[in-house]
C-alpha positions in Angstrom: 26.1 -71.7 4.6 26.5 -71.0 0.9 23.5 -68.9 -1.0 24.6 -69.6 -4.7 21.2 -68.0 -5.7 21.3 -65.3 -4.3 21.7 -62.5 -6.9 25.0 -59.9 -5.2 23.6 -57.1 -6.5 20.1 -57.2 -5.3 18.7 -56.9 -2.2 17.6 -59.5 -0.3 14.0 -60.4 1.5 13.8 -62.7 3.8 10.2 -64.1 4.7 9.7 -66.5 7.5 5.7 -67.6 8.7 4.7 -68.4 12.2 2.9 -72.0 11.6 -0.7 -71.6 12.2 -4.2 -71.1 11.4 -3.6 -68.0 9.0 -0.3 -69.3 7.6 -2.0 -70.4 4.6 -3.6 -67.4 3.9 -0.8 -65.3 4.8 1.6 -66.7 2.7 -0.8 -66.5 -0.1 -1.0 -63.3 0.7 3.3 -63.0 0.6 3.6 -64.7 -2.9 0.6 -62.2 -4.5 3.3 -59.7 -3.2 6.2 -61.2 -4.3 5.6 -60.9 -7.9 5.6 -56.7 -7.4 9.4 -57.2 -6.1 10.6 -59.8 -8.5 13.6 -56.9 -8.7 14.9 -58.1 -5.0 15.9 -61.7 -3.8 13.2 -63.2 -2.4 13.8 -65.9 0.2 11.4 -68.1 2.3 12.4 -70.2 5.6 10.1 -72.5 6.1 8.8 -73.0 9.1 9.9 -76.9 11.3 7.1 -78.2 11.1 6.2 -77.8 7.0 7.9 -79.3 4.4 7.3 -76.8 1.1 4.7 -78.4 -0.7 2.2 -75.6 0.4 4.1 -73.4 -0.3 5.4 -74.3 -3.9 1.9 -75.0 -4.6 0.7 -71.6 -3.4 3.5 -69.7 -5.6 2.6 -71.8 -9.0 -1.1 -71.0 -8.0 -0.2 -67.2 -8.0 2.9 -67.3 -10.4 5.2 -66.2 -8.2 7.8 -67.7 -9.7 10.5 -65.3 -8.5 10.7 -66.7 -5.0 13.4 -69.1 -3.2 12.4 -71.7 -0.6 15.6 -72.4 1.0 16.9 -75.4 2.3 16.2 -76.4 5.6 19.8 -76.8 5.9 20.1 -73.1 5.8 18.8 -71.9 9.0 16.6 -68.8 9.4 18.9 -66.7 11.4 21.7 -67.4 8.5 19.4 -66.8 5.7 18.6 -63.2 8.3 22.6 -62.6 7.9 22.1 -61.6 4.5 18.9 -60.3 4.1 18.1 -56.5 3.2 15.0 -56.5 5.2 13.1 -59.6 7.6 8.8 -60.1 7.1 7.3 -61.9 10.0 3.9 -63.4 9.8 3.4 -63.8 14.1 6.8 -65.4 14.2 9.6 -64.7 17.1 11.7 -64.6 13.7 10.9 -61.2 14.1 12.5 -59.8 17.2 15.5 -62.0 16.9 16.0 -60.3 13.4 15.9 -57.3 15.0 18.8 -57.9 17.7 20.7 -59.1 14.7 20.4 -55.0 13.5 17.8 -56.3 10.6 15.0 -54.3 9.4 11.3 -55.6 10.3 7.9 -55.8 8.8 5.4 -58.1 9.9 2.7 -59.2 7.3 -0.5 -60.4 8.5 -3.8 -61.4 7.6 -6.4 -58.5 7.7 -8.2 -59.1 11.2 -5.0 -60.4 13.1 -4.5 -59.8 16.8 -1.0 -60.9 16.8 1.4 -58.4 18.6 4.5 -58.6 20.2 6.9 -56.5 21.5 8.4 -55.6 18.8 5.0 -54.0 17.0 3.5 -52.5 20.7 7.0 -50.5 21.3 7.1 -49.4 17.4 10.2 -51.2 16.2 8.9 -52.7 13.7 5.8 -52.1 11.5 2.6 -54.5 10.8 0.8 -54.3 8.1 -2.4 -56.2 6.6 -2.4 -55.9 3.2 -0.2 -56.6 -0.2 -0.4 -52.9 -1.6 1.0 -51.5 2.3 2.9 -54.6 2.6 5.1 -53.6 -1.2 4.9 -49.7 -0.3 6.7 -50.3 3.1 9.3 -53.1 1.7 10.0 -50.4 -1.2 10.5 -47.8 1.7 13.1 -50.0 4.0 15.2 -50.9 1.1 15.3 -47.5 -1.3 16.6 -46.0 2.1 20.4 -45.3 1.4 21.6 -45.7 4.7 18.9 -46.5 7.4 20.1 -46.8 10.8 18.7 -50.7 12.1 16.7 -50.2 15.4 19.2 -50.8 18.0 17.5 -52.9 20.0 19.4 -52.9 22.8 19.6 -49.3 24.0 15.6 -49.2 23.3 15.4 -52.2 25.5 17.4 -51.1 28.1 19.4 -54.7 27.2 23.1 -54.0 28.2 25.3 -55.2 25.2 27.8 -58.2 26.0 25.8 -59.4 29.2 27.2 -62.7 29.5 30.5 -60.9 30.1 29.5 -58.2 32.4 27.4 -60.7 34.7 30.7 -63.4 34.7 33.3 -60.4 35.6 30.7 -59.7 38.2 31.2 -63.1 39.9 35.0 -62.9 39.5 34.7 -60.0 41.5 32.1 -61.2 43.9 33.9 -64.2 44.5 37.3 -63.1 44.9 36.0 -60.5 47.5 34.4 -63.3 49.3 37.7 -65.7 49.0 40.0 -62.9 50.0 38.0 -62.4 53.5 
């Protein structure tokens, strides 16, 4: 999918929202922080079941006029592709960013219980707050050459397994044909 807006020589946020009670709040929260990174691309992925008109209301409300909704053609995961960085608010977005070899930062509303494993094994960061939330975006994307967390080997995920498990019954069943 084309991204004509996206400006080549900035980086790139992407922000997707888990659809819920503090969605509203949280991406109220997202566009108050926007405007302190009007230097990068900012991009939102709606969630399915919104159509934008909270959100564009909520960025005139707070002037956050810097910010991209994207079309709903575009899916998340290809708007991930050319992100700099991926902020999750409770959303699985998060760890499938993160097997893609994207950075992570969850924003969430002060109070929130949401984890996942991504937060309770310390691959990505939560935070609750704009001024933490701009301070740790800042961070990921001034680093010149951060190494991703690679998922995989954390996980004890082995890479390709579709392959490995479908060699496996080649084997297995030419072993048992061949008796």
């Amino acid at each position: 999918a084309q991204m004509p807006f996206l400006e080549k020589r900035k980086k790139t946020i992407l922000y997707a929202g888990e659809y819920g009670n503090s969605y509203e709040h949280a991406f109220t929260l997202f566009a108050k922080a926007s405007k302190q990174l009007s230097h990068y691309n900012i991009l939102v992925s709606l969630h399915p079941k919104v159509d934008g008109g909270l959100e564009k209301k909520i960025l005139e409300q707070t002037g956050s006029s810097k910010v991209t909704i994207i079309s709903k053609s575009i899916s998340t995961m290809e708007a991930a592709i050319v992100s700099d960085i991926v902020v999750s608010q409770s959303s699985t977005v998060g760890v499938q960013a993160l097997f893609m070899g994207k950075p992570v930062l969850y924003f969430d509303v002060p109070g929130s219980t949401h984890t996942d494993v991504a937060i309770s094994m310390g691959w990505a960061k939560q935070v609750f707050d704009v001024n933490s939330f701009v301070k740790s975006v800042k961070s990921v994307l001034s680093r010149k050459h951060s190494e991703p967390v690679d998922i995989y080997s954390k996980a004890e995920i082995p890479r390709h397994s579709v392959r490995l498990i479908s060699d496996l019954l080649r084997r297995e069943l030419s072993f048992t044909l061949d008796q």
